[in-house]
Amino acid sequence: MAENELKTRGVAPLSEKHRPGAPAVAATGKPKRTNNPQAMRARILDVGADLFQRHGYNATSMHDVVRAAGTTGGALHHHFATKKSLGLAVIAERVAPEVEATAIQPVSNASSAASGIRAVFNGVADTLEHNRAVTGCPLNNLALELSLADPDFREAVNAVFDRWRAALSFRLHADHPEMDEARAHDLATLVVASYSGAMAMAKTSQSAAPLRACATQLETLLRRT
Amino acid sequence: MAENELKTRGVAPLSEKHRPGAPAVAATGKPKRTNNPQAMRARILDVGADLFQRHGYNATSMHDVVRAAGTTGGALHHHFATKKSLGLAVIAERVAPEVEATAIQPVSNASSAASGIRAVFNGVADTLEHNRAVTGCPLNNLALELSLADPDFREAVNAVFDRWRAALSFRLHADHPEMDEARAHDLATLVVASYSGAMAMAKTSQSAAPLRACATQLETLLRRT
DNA sequence: TTAATAAAAGACCGGTTGTCCTGTTTTGTC
DNA sequence: GACAAAACAGGACAACCGGTCTTTTATTAA
């Protein structure tokens, strides 16, 4: 803390030699650069979400993000000073909305909790079968890799899990007012857990079958409730 | 293949200067070294399983393994030439037996499938509550991180998942001969998936509650079968 | 006793990591 | 049109990565 002022670790500027940041355009009237911070930020987030999803957080380097986003290290650093800040932003601005759209809203809007849950499982299974590789649930991927490594990550992921479970629990209670809250809570936990686990199995088996199996069994459980 | 004989990329031995491998003992009759390949191999595997479990595969360096095992890079390289070979050995010789002991055998030996499954879930929950940190299911951790990265890892993890599900399915069918095989298979998938997912939720919430919730709900489902 | 082999040690390699710094260009405001 | 701040460019940088290497030491077979 006290040695900050001694942190002159950079090299003294070699007047002539050191020229970082070459001119964006030599002399012609080329496109130069288009300042568009929102689009740049969005593109970095998209690329980050995609790479973290496909290769994992630790296996993705900042350079990978720079290359895939077609940008530069300076731009990346401007928007996200550290890898961790990019990771947290990806969770909050990409993963959480995706969970909201693909898993929470369909259940909230369905005619019943049971049919909504089945629709979500089978809908995701359909999507998986259309794609080439099963990359798993983005939330689950990041949860397992990062929740022990850093409390901030753990908190961020946990918030999404909680939101999801709470929404399910609310819908179950709405469908079945006679069901006590603890039961609804446990049931919602089972649904979320089996979705996460089924996605893990789907990833390792590269098949949507585990999702279909869980959808079937969960429905019989929910229908008898 | 044909350029093997030209592979003299090493530096010419600088007679006096180049002395890798300092003498293990200076001049005294110290313990020097104890040759015990099996114990060394076992220790490396134990340490590797522990570190991969707590920090993840990619976040664990070979140097971390060397340090934690109290050995040297040479010894590690002798037993496991690459990080991947260590990873595969950890799965085959540590993770798979652990799954066998903690999740498969208790169900096979229980008085019924339902009670065995409940015992496994609650037993693991008890263990988690005794430990400080919930590090999650080792199989699940490695599955999510590596199954997309490398086909060999995917195969290894998938084999464990399949073995587990097959054992559950067999026990369910033995308990309920009237149940058709597809149902038993799907039910077993749901149990494995909910275990994996519950462990993921337990890890992010640092609590054993998700496991207990799933145990309760799964039991009501199985008892009504 | 000697020769051969297996086990262990640790220096070392090229490459990559995440971070940060110094400039240049664009944009908004007066 | 001046000018400060934001947006972006491009590379520097030390620390570290996984992996290979040669040498030393212990064990075992002949």
Short mmCIF file of C-alpha atoms (C1' of nucleotides) in Angstrom, two decimals:
data_model
loop_
_atom_site.label_atom_id
_atom_site.label_comp_id
_atom_site.label_asym_id
_atom_site.label_seq_id
_atom_site.Cartn_x
_atom_site.Cartn_y
_atom_site.Cartn_z
CA MET A 1 0.00 0.00 0.00
CA ALA A 2 2.81 2.39 0.84
CA GLU A 3 5.06 1.50 -2.05
CA ASN A 4 2.73 2.78 -4.71
CA GLU A 5 4.84 5.81 -5.34
CA LEU A 6 7.85 3.66 -6.03
CA LYS A 7 6.06 1.67 -8.68
CA THR A 8 7.99 3.15 -11.59
CA ARG A 9 8.34 -0.19 -13.24
CA GLY A 10 7.84 1.13 -16.76
CA VAL A 11 10.82 1.84 -18.98
CA ALA A 12 11.82 5.42 -19.55
CA PRO A 13 10.41 6.61 -22.88
CA LEU A 14 13.02 6.01 -25.56
CA SER A 15 12.26 9.26 -27.34
CA GLU A 16 12.54 8.10 -30.91
CA LYS A 17 12.12 4.36 -30.65
CA HIS A 18 9.03 4.01 -28.54
CA ARG A 19 6.02 4.69 -30.68
CA PRO A 20 3.00 2.78 -29.40
CA GLY A 21 -0.19 3.36 -31.22
CA ALA A 22 0.63 3.68 -34.88
CA PRO A 23 -1.54 6.11 -36.81
CA ALA A 24 -4.83 4.49 -37.64
CA VAL A 25 -4.61 5.79 -41.18
CA ALA A 26 -1.39 6.38 -43.09
CA ALA A 27 -2.36 9.30 -45.29
CA THR A 28 -5.41 8.19 -47.20
CA GLY A 29 -8.98 8.86 -46.17
CA LYS A 30 -9.55 5.28 -45.00
CA PRO A 31 -12.30 4.40 -42.55
CA LYS A 32 -9.92 5.08 -39.66
CA ARG A 33 -12.02 4.27 -36.65
CA THR A 34 -15.64 4.49 -35.67
CA ASN A 35 -16.27 5.46 -32.11
CA ASN A 36 -19.23 3.52 -30.92
CA PRO A 37 -18.75 2.62 -27.29
CA GLN A 38 -22.08 0.88 -26.78
CA ALA A 39 -21.66 -1.32 -29.81
CA MET A 40 -18.07 -2.07 -28.89
CA ARG A 41 -19.03 -2.96 -25.36
CA ALA A 42 -21.90 -5.11 -26.58
CA ARG A 43 -19.68 -6.93 -29.05
CA ILE A 44 -17.08 -7.66 -26.40
CA LEU A 45 -19.78 -8.96 -24.09
CA ASP A 46 -21.23 -11.16 -26.83
CA VAL A 47 -17.86 -12.58 -27.70
CA GLY A 48 -16.97 -13.09 -24.07
CA ALA A 49 -20.21 -14.90 -23.35
CA ASP A 50 -19.68 -17.12 -26.37
CA LEU A 51 -16.08 -17.98 -25.58
CA PHE A 52 -16.67 -18.51 -21.87
CA GLN A 53 -19.52 -20.79 -22.81
CA ARG A 54 -17.63 -22.84 -25.38
CA HIS A 55 -14.18 -23.00 -23.85
CA GLY A 56 -14.67 -22.00 -20.25
CA TYR A 57 -13.52 -18.96 -18.34
CA ASN A 58 -10.00 -20.02 -17.49
CA ALA A 59 -9.36 -21.53 -20.88
CA THR A 60 -10.25 -18.24 -22.56
CA SER A 61 -7.52 -15.64 -22.72
CA MET A 62 -7.98 -11.92 -23.06
CA HIS A 63 -6.19 -12.18 -26.35
CA ASP A 64 -8.82 -14.66 -27.53
CA VAL A 65 -11.49 -12.11 -26.71
CA VAL A 66 -9.61 -9.35 -28.50
CA ARG A 67 -9.17 -11.47 -31.59
CA ALA A 68 -12.72 -12.81 -31.71
CA ALA A 69 -14.18 -9.36 -31.18
CA GLY A 70 -11.95 -7.89 -33.87
CA THR A 71 -10.74 -5.17 -31.57
CA THR A 72 -7.59 -4.28 -29.69
CA GLY A 73 -6.24 -4.69 -26.22
CA GLY A 74 -6.66 -1.02 -25.53
CA ALA A 75 -10.33 -1.04 -26.36
CA LEU A 76 -10.90 -4.12 -24.26
CA HIS A 77 -9.06 -2.62 -21.35
CA HIS A 78 -11.01 0.58 -21.67
CA HIS A 79 -14.34 -1.18 -21.25
CA PHE A 80 -13.23 -3.99 -18.96
CA ALA A 81 -10.08 -3.29 -17.02
CA THR A 82 -9.74 -6.84 -15.77
CA LYS A 83 -10.82 -10.27 -16.86
CA LYS A 84 -12.89 -10.60 -13.73
CA SER A 85 -14.88 -7.47 -14.52
CA LEU A 86 -15.61 -8.89 -17.96
CA GLY A 87 -16.71 -12.17 -16.39
CA LEU A 88 -19.04 -10.46 -13.95
CA ALA A 89 -20.51 -8.32 -16.72
CA VAL A 90 -21.08 -11.41 -18.87
CA ILE A 91 -22.98 -13.04 -16.03
CA ALA A 92 -25.10 -10.00 -15.26
CA GLU A 93 -25.77 -8.79 -18.79
CA ARG A 94 -25.76 -11.94 -20.88
CA VAL A 95 -26.19 -15.11 -18.82
CA ALA A 96 -28.85 -13.83 -16.44
CA PRO A 97 -31.07 -12.40 -19.21
CA GLU A 98 -30.70 -15.62 -21.15
CA VAL A 99 -31.87 -17.66 -18.18
CA GLU A 100 -34.71 -15.23 -17.72
CA ALA A 101 -35.80 -15.56 -21.35
CA THR A 102 -35.35 -19.29 -21.89
CA ALA A 103 -36.23 -20.73 -18.51
CA ILE A 104 -38.20 -18.32 -16.37
CA GLN A 105 -40.58 -16.47 -18.65
CA PRO A 106 -41.86 -19.56 -20.50
CA VAL A 107 -42.87 -21.08 -17.19
CA SER A 108 -44.46 -17.88 -15.94
CA ASN A 109 -46.49 -17.50 -19.11
CA ALA A 110 -47.50 -21.13 -19.58
CA SER A 111 -50.95 -22.39 -18.82
CA SER A 112 -49.62 -24.44 -15.95
CA ALA A 113 -46.32 -24.91 -14.18
CA ALA A 114 -46.07 -28.51 -15.31
CA SER A 115 -46.62 -27.75 -18.98
CA GLY A 116 -44.28 -24.78 -18.84
CA ILE A 117 -41.50 -26.82 -17.33
CA ARG A 118 -41.95 -29.56 -19.88
CA ALA A 119 -41.91 -26.98 -22.65
CA VAL A 120 -38.67 -25.50 -21.39
CA PHE A 121 -36.90 -28.86 -21.15
CA ASN A 122 -38.07 -30.06 -24.54
CA GLY A 123 -37.50 -26.69 -26.15
CA VAL A 124 -33.92 -26.65 -25.03
CA ALA A 125 -33.55 -30.24 -26.17
CA ASP A 126 -34.82 -29.25 -29.60
CA THR A 127 -32.32 -26.44 -29.76
CA LEU A 128 -29.48 -28.72 -28.77
CA GLU A 129 -30.36 -31.18 -31.48
CA HIS A 130 -30.23 -28.45 -34.08
CA ASN A 131 -26.81 -27.28 -33.06
CA ARG A 132 -23.68 -29.23 -33.64
CA ALA A 133 -22.16 -29.24 -30.20
CA VAL A 134 -23.91 -29.27 -26.85
CA THR A 135 -22.17 -26.55 -24.90
CA GLY A 136 -24.27 -26.89 -21.79
CA CYS A 137 -26.01 -24.37 -19.61
CA PRO A 138 -23.95 -21.18 -19.45
CA LEU A 139 -24.98 -20.56 -15.89
CA ASN A 140 -23.97 -24.03 -14.81
CA ASN A 141 -20.67 -23.88 -16.64
CA LEU A 142 -19.61 -20.69 -14.94
CA ALA A 143 -21.08 -21.76 -11.62
CA LEU A 144 -18.95 -24.86 -11.33
CA GLU A 145 -15.80 -23.23 -12.57
CA LEU A 146 -15.86 -19.99 -10.65
CA SER A 147 -18.02 -20.12 -7.56
CA LEU A 148 -15.22 -21.47 -5.42
CA ALA A 149 -12.55 -19.32 -7.01
CA ASP A 150 -14.04 -15.95 -6.19
CA PRO A 151 -16.80 -14.81 -3.82
CA ASP A 152 -18.02 -12.16 -6.24
CA PHE A 153 -18.56 -14.74 -8.94
CA ARG A 154 -20.24 -17.05 -6.49
CA GLU A 155 -22.62 -14.33 -5.41
CA ALA A 156 -23.46 -13.37 -8.99
CA VAL A 157 -24.19 -16.95 -10.02
CA ASN A 158 -26.08 -17.69 -6.86
CA ALA A 159 -28.35 -14.71 -7.45
CA VAL A 160 -29.38 -16.12 -10.82
CA PHE A 161 -30.04 -19.54 -9.36
CA ASP A 162 -32.13 -18.00 -6.61
CA ARG A 163 -34.13 -15.86 -8.98
CA TRP A 164 -34.89 -18.90 -11.09
CA ARG A 165 -35.92 -21.06 -8.19
CA ALA A 166 -38.01 -18.31 -6.67
CA ALA A 167 -39.91 -17.81 -9.91
CA LEU A 168 -40.61 -21.53 -10.18
CA SER A 169 -41.66 -21.74 -6.59
CA PHE A 170 -44.02 -18.81 -7.04
CA ARG A 171 -45.65 -20.40 -10.06
CA LEU A 172 -46.04 -23.76 -8.36
CA HIS A 173 -47.68 -22.11 -5.39
CA ALA A 174 -49.97 -20.16 -7.68
CA ASP A 175 -51.03 -23.36 -9.43
CA HIS A 176 -51.50 -25.28 -6.22
CA PRO A 177 -52.56 -22.95 -3.41
CA GLU A 178 -52.96 -25.90 -1.08
CA MET A 179 -49.29 -26.75 -1.39
CA ASP A 180 -47.28 -25.44 1.53
CA GLU A 181 -44.40 -23.14 0.73
CA ALA A 182 -41.64 -25.48 1.81
CA ARG A 183 -42.89 -28.11 -0.60
CA ALA A 184 -43.04 -25.62 -3.45
CA HIS A 185 -39.56 -24.45 -2.62
CA ASP A 186 -38.18 -27.99 -2.59
CA LEU A 187 -39.96 -28.87 -5.78
CA ALA A 188 -38.58 -25.81 -7.52
CA THR A 189 -35.13 -26.78 -6.31
CA LEU A 190 -35.54 -30.23 -7.81
CA VAL A 191 -36.57 -28.77 -11.15
CA VAL A 192 -33.63 -26.39 -11.29
CA ALA A 193 -31.21 -29.06 -10.12
CA SER A 194 -32.38 -31.63 -12.60
CA TYR A 195 -32.17 -29.09 -15.39
CA SER A 196 -28.61 -28.22 -14.47
CA GLY A 197 -27.62 -31.83 -14.06
CA ALA A 198 -29.34 -32.90 -17.24
CA MET A 199 -27.44 -30.21 -19.12
CA ALA A 200 -24.21 -31.50 -17.64
CA MET A 201 -25.05 -35.02 -18.75
CA ALA A 202 -26.11 -33.72 -22.13
CA LYS A 203 -22.76 -32.03 -22.49
CA THR A 204 -20.74 -35.10 -21.67
CA SER A 205 -22.89 -37.40 -23.77
CA GLN A 206 -23.39 -34.83 -26.54
CA SER A 207 -27.02 -35.77 -26.63
CA ALA A 208 -30.31 -34.20 -25.64
CA ALA A 209 -31.64 -37.47 -24.24
CA PRO A 210 -31.04 -36.64 -20.56
CA LEU A 211 -33.20 -33.54 -20.92
CA ARG A 212 -36.04 -35.50 -22.46
CA ALA A 213 -35.82 -38.15 -19.77
CA CYS A 214 -35.97 -35.57 -17.00
CA ALA A 215 -38.83 -33.76 -18.69
CA THR A 216 -40.88 -36.93 -18.77
CA GLN A 217 -40.21 -37.90 -15.19
CA LEU A 218 -40.68 -34.42 -13.80
CA GLU A 219 -44.01 -34.15 -15.50
CA THR A 220 -45.36 -37.29 -13.90
CA LEU A 221 -44.18 -36.01 -10.55
CA LEU A 222 -45.77 -32.61 -11.04
CA ARG A 223 -49.02 -33.96 -12.39
CA ARG A 224 -49.54 -36.10 -9.31
CA THR A 225 -48.96 -33.17 -7.02
CA MET B 1 8.56 -39.12 -38.23
CA ALA B 2 11.64 -39.05 -40.44
CA GLU B 3 13.31 -36.09 -38.81
CA ASN B 4 13.87 -37.77 -35.50
CA GLU B 5 17.57 -38.14 -36.08
CA LEU B 6 17.92 -34.43 -36.68
CA LYS B 7 16.23 -33.49 -33.46
CA THR B 8 19.37 -32.20 -31.78
CA ARG B 9 17.66 -29.11 -30.50
CA GLY B 10 19.34 -29.29 -27.09
CA VAL B 11 22.30 -27.08 -26.31
CA ALA B 12 25.73 -28.61 -26.45
CA PRO B 13 26.78 -29.59 -22.93
CA LEU B 14 28.70 -26.68 -21.49
CA SER B 15 31.08 -28.94 -19.64
CA GLU B 16 31.47 -26.95 -16.45
CA LYS B 17 28.50 -24.63 -16.39
CA HIS B 18 25.55 -26.84 -17.11
CA ARG B 19 24.75 -28.88 -14.03
CA PRO B 20 21.06 -29.63 -13.79
CA GLY B 21 20.04 -31.78 -10.92
CA ALA B 22 22.07 -30.67 -7.94
CA PRO B 23 23.17 -33.45 -5.60
CA ALA B 24 20.31 -34.46 -3.37
CA VAL B 25 22.58 -34.40 -0.36
CA ALA B 26 25.47 -32.04 0.15
CA ALA B 27 27.91 -34.20 2.07
CA THR B 28 26.08 -35.41 5.13
CA GLY B 29 24.22 -38.70 5.41
CA LYS B 30 20.79 -37.06 5.11
CA PRO B 31 17.75 -39.04 3.96
CA LYS B 32 18.57 -38.16 0.36
CA ARG B 33 15.71 -39.79 -1.43
CA THR B 34 13.42 -42.72 -0.92
CA ASN B 35 12.48 -44.58 -4.00
CA ASN B 36 8.88 -45.58 -3.70
CA PRO B 37 7.22 -45.25 -7.06
CA GLN B 38 3.81 -46.51 -6.03
CA ALA B 39 3.59 -44.17 -3.08
CA MET B 40 4.85 -41.26 -5.16
CA ARG B 41 2.35 -41.98 -7.88
CA ALA B 42 -0.45 -42.32 -5.37
CA ARG B 43 0.48 -39.08 -3.67
CA ILE B 44 0.54 -37.22 -6.96
CA LEU B 45 -2.86 -38.64 -7.84
CA ASP B 46 -4.27 -37.68 -4.46
CA VAL B 47 -2.95 -34.17 -4.72
CA GLY B 48 -4.11 -33.84 -8.31
CA ALA B 49 -7.61 -34.99 -7.46
CA ASP B 50 -7.75 -32.56 -4.57
CA LEU B 51 -6.49 -29.57 -6.52
CA PHE B 52 -8.60 -30.28 -9.59
CA GLN B 53 -11.55 -30.55 -7.29
CA ARG B 54 -10.93 -27.36 -5.34
CA HIS B 55 -9.53 -25.07 -8.02
CA GLY B 56 -10.47 -26.75 -11.29
CA TYR B 57 -8.32 -28.36 -13.94
CA ASN B 58 -7.30 -25.31 -15.90
CA ALA B 59 -6.70 -23.22 -12.81
CA THR B 60 -4.28 -25.82 -11.46
CA SER B 61 -0.75 -25.69 -12.77
CA MET B 62 1.74 -28.51 -12.84
CA HIS B 63 3.83 -26.47 -10.46
CA ASP B 64 0.94 -26.39 -8.02
CA VAL B 65 0.84 -30.17 -8.11
CA VAL B 66 4.59 -30.40 -7.59
CA ARG B 67 4.45 -28.07 -4.62
CA ALA B 68 1.42 -29.64 -2.96
CA ALA B 69 2.80 -33.14 -3.41
CA GLY B 70 6.14 -32.08 -2.00
CA THR B 71 8.00 -33.45 -4.98
CA THR B 72 9.77 -32.14 -8.03
CA GLY B 73 9.01 -31.56 -11.66
CA GLY B 74 11.19 -34.46 -12.68
CA ALA B 75 9.35 -36.94 -10.54
CA LEU B 76 6.00 -35.66 -11.73
CA HIS B 77 7.08 -35.88 -15.34
CA HIS B 78 8.35 -39.39 -14.81
CA HIS B 79 4.95 -40.63 -13.67
CA PHE B 80 2.75 -38.35 -15.76
CA ALA B 81 4.40 -36.97 -18.84
CA THR B 82 1.61 -34.51 -19.59
CA LYS B 83 -1.07 -32.70 -17.66
CA LYS B 84 -3.70 -34.49 -19.67
CA SER B 85 -2.39 -37.91 -18.67
CA LEU B 86 -2.58 -36.84 -15.04
CA GLY B 87 -6.13 -35.64 -15.56
CA LEU B 88 -7.24 -38.88 -17.15
CA ALA B 89 -5.57 -40.90 -14.41
CA VAL B 90 -7.29 -38.82 -11.75
CA ILE B 91 -10.65 -39.52 -13.35
CA ALA B 92 -10.05 -43.24 -13.74
CA GLU B 93 -8.28 -43.91 -10.46
CA ARG B 94 -9.73 -41.38 -8.07
CA VAL B 95 -12.99 -39.87 -9.27
CA ALA B 96 -14.57 -43.04 -10.65
CA PRO B 97 -13.84 -45.11 -7.50
CA GLU B 98 -15.19 -42.30 -5.35
CA VAL B 99 -18.44 -42.22 -7.29
CA GLU B 100 -18.59 -45.99 -7.02
CA ALA B 101 -18.11 -45.91 -3.25
CA THR B 102 -20.27 -42.94 -2.32
CA ALA B 103 -23.10 -43.13 -4.82
CA ILE B 104 -23.38 -46.54 -6.42
CA GLN B 105 -22.63 -49.11 -3.75
CA PRO B 106 -24.87 -47.58 -1.07
CA VAL B 107 -27.81 -47.81 -3.43
CA SER B 108 -26.97 -51.34 -4.52
CA ASN B 109 -26.73 -52.50 -0.91
CA ALA B 110 -29.71 -50.63 0.49
CA SER B 111 -32.97 -52.30 1.35
CA SER B 112 -34.69 -50.46 -1.45
CA ALA B 113 -33.72 -48.10 -4.25
CA ALA B 114 -35.69 -45.25 -2.71
CA SER B 115 -34.10 -45.54 0.71
CA GLY B 116 -30.65 -45.96 -0.80
CA ILE B 117 -31.00 -42.85 -2.89
CA ARG B 118 -32.24 -40.87 0.06
CA ALA B 119 -29.34 -42.15 2.14
CA VAL B 120 -26.83 -41.09 -0.48
CA PHE B 121 -28.23 -37.58 -0.82
CA ASN B 122 -28.51 -37.00 2.91
CA GLY B 123 -25.17 -38.65 3.60
CA VAL B 124 -23.41 -36.35 1.21
CA ALA B 125 -25.30 -33.41 2.70
CA ASP B 126 -24.06 -34.42 6.15
CA THR B 127 -20.52 -34.57 4.87
CA LEU B 128 -20.80 -31.17 3.28
CA GLU B 129 -22.04 -29.64 6.49
CA HIS B 130 -19.04 -30.98 8.36
CA ASN B 131 -16.55 -29.56 5.91
CA ARG B 132 -15.84 -25.90 5.60
CA ALA B 133 -16.27 -25.39 1.89
CA VAL B 134 -18.60 -27.17 -0.49
CA THR B 135 -16.37 -28.14 -3.37
CA GLY B 136 -19.05 -29.89 -5.36
CA CYS B 137 -19.14 -33.23 -7.10
CA PRO B 138 -15.72 -33.98 -8.58
CA LEU B 139 -17.24 -35.75 -11.52
CA ASN B 140 -19.49 -32.83 -12.32
CA ASN B 141 -16.72 -30.29 -11.93
CA LEU B 142 -14.47 -32.02 -14.41
CA ALA B 143 -17.35 -32.90 -16.71
CA LEU B 144 -18.38 -29.31 -17.26
CA GLU B 145 -14.87 -28.00 -17.61
CA LEU B 146 -13.34 -30.60 -19.87
CA SER B 147 -15.89 -32.55 -21.82
CA LEU B 148 -15.97 -30.01 -24.62
CA ALA B 149 -12.26 -29.35 -24.54
CA ASP B 150 -11.06 -32.86 -25.26
CA PRO B 151 -12.79 -36.00 -26.56
CA ASP B 152 -10.73 -38.27 -24.31
CA PHE B 153 -11.87 -36.42 -21.22
CA ARG B 154 -15.43 -36.43 -22.44
CA GLU B 155 -15.34 -40.18 -22.96
CA ALA B 156 -13.83 -40.80 -19.55
CA VAL B 157 -16.40 -38.69 -17.74
CA ASN B 158 -19.25 -40.05 -19.79
CA ALA B 159 -18.29 -43.60 -18.88
CA VAL B 160 -18.63 -42.79 -15.19
CA PHE B 161 -22.01 -41.14 -15.70
CA ASP B 162 -23.20 -44.15 -17.67
CA ARG B 163 -21.99 -46.61 -15.10
CA TRP B 164 -23.79 -44.70 -12.39
CA ARG B 165 -27.04 -44.42 -14.27
CA ALA B 166 -26.94 -48.07 -15.31
CA ALA B 167 -26.48 -49.18 -11.72
CA LEU B 168 -29.42 -47.08 -10.60
CA SER B 169 -31.56 -48.29 -13.44
CA PHE B 170 -30.73 -51.89 -12.61
CA ARG B 171 -31.68 -51.43 -8.98
CA LEU B 172 -34.94 -49.70 -9.84
CA HIS B 173 -35.87 -52.48 -12.19
CA ALA B 174 -35.01 -55.07 -9.55
CA ASP B 175 -37.24 -53.29 -7.02
CA HIS B 176 -40.10 -52.83 -9.45
CA PRO B 177 -40.16 -55.67 -12.01
CA GLU B 178 -43.37 -54.30 -13.47
CA MET B 179 -41.64 -51.08 -14.45
CA ASP B 180 -40.61 -51.05 -18.08
CA GLU B 181 -36.97 -50.47 -18.84
CA ALA B 182 -37.40 -47.10 -20.48
CA ARG B 183 -39.06 -45.76 -17.37
CA ALA B 184 -36.33 -47.12 -15.13
CA HIS B 185 -33.74 -45.59 -17.40
CA ASP B 186 -35.41 -42.19 -17.36
CA LEU B 187 -35.91 -42.31 -13.63
CA ALA B 188 -32.25 -43.16 -13.10
CA THR B 189 -31.32 -40.25 -15.34
CA LEU B 190 -33.44 -37.91 -13.25
CA VAL B 191 -31.77 -39.08 -10.06
CA VAL B 192 -28.26 -38.62 -11.44
CA ALA B 193 -29.14 -35.27 -12.99
CA SER B 194 -30.72 -33.92 -9.85
CA TYR B 195 -27.75 -35.05 -7.81
CA SER B 196 -25.35 -33.29 -10.14
CA GLY B 197 -27.45 -30.17 -10.29
CA ALA B 198 -28.03 -30.12 -6.56
CA MET B 199 -24.30 -30.32 -6.03
CA ALA B 200 -23.82 -27.40 -8.38
CA MET B 201 -26.39 -25.38 -6.46
CA ALA B 202 -24.82 -26.46 -3.19
CA LYS B 203 -21.50 -25.21 -4.42
CA THR B 204 -22.77 -21.80 -5.42
CA SER B 205 -24.88 -21.39 -2.31
CA GLN B 206 -22.31 -23.04 -0.03
CA SER B 207 -25.10 -24.95 1.60
CA ALA B 208 -26.36 -28.51 1.67
CA ALA B 209 -29.97 -27.42 1.45
CA PRO B 210 -30.43 -28.19 -2.26
CA LEU B 211 -29.40 -31.78 -1.66
CA ARG B 212 -31.92 -32.20 1.15
CA ALA B 213 -34.67 -30.65 -0.94
CA CYS B 214 -33.99 -33.00 -3.82
CA ALA B 215 -33.78 -35.99 -1.51
CA THR B 216 -37.22 -35.23 -0.12
CA GLN B 217 -38.86 -34.69 -3.48
CA LEU B 218 -37.20 -37.65 -5.15
CA GLU B 219 -38.36 -39.92 -2.38
CA THR B 220 -41.99 -38.95 -2.79
CA LEU B 221 -41.65 -39.56 -6.50
CA LEU B 222 -40.02 -42.95 -6.03
CA ARG B 223 -42.40 -44.10 -3.34
CA ARG B 224 -45.37 -43.48 -5.57
CA THR B 225 -43.85 -45.47 -8.39
"C1'" DT C 1 30.97 -56.58 -7.92
"C1'" DT C 2 29.18 -54.85 -11.98
"C1'" DA C 3 25.86 -53.48 -15.44
"C1'" DA C 4 21.44 -52.06 -16.53
"C1'" DT C 5 17.42 -49.83 -15.50
"C1'" DA C 6 14.09 -47.17 -13.06
"C1'" DA C 7 13.12 -43.05 -10.21
"C1'" DA C 8 13.87 -38.53 -9.05
"C1'" DA C 9 15.93 -33.84 -9.50
"C1'" DG C 10 15.82 -29.30 -11.23
"C1'" DA C 11 17.38 -26.14 -14.92
"C1'" DC C 12 15.51 -24.52 -18.97
"C1'" DC C 13 12.72 -23.54 -23.29
"C1'" DG C 14 9.47 -20.98 -26.15
"C1'" DG C 15 5.17 -19.35 -25.68
"C1'" DT C 16 1.30 -17.23 -23.27
"C1'" DT C 17 -0.87 -14.97 -19.46
"C1'" DG C 18 -3.31 -10.68 -17.61
"C1'" DT C 19 -2.37 -6.04 -16.87
"C1'" DC C 20 -1.11 -1.57 -17.86
"C1'" DC C 21 0.93 2.54 -20.24
"C1'" DT C 22 1.50 5.98 -23.66
"C1'" DG C 23 -0.40 7.93 -27.69
"C1'" DT C 24 -3.83 9.05 -31.18
"C1'" DT C 25 -8.41 9.85 -32.66
"C1'" DT C 26 -13.15 10.99 -32.04
"C1'" DT C 27 -16.95 13.27 -29.67
"C1'" DG C 28 -19.49 16.52 -27.08
"C1'" DT C 29 -19.79 21.27 -25.07
"C1'" DC C 30 -19.09 26.07 -24.86
"C1'" DG D 1 -13.45 26.77 -33.69
"C1'" DA D 2 -11.22 25.64 -29.12
"C1'" DC D 3 -10.68 22.16 -25.79
"C1'" DA D 4 -11.45 18.65 -22.30
"C1'" DA D 5 -12.83 14.12 -21.86
"C1'" DA D 6 -13.96 9.81 -23.62
"C1'" DA D 7 -12.89 6.04 -26.86
"C1'" DC D 8 -9.70 3.42 -28.94
"C1'" DA D 9 -4.90 1.71 -30.75
"C1'" DG D 10 -0.87 -0.94 -30.16
"C1'" DG D 11 2.53 -2.69 -27.78
"C1'" DA D 12 5.58 -3.38 -23.33
"C1'" DC D 13 6.11 -6.12 -19.63
"C1'" DA D 14 7.09 -9.48 -15.86
"C1'" DA D 15 5.37 -13.50 -14.26
"C1'" DC D 16 4.11 -17.79 -15.25
"C1'" DC D 17 2.59 -21.68 -18.21
"C1'" DG D 18 3.20 -26.75 -19.58
"C1'" DG D 19 6.57 -29.54 -21.20
"C1'" DT D 20 11.33 -31.47 -22.23
"C1'" DC D 21 15.75 -32.05 -21.18
"C1'" DT D 22 20.12 -34.01 -19.01
"C1'" DT D 23 22.06 -35.55 -14.99
"C1'" DT D 24 22.20 -37.78 -10.54
"C1'" DT D 25 20.83 -41.34 -7.40
"C1'" DA D 26 18.66 -45.67 -5.99
"C1'" DT D 27 17.35 -50.34 -7.02
"C1'" DT D 28 17.65 -54.68 -9.08
"C1'" DA D 29 19.50 -58.34 -12.12
"C1'" DA D 30 23.39 -60.81 -13.75
#
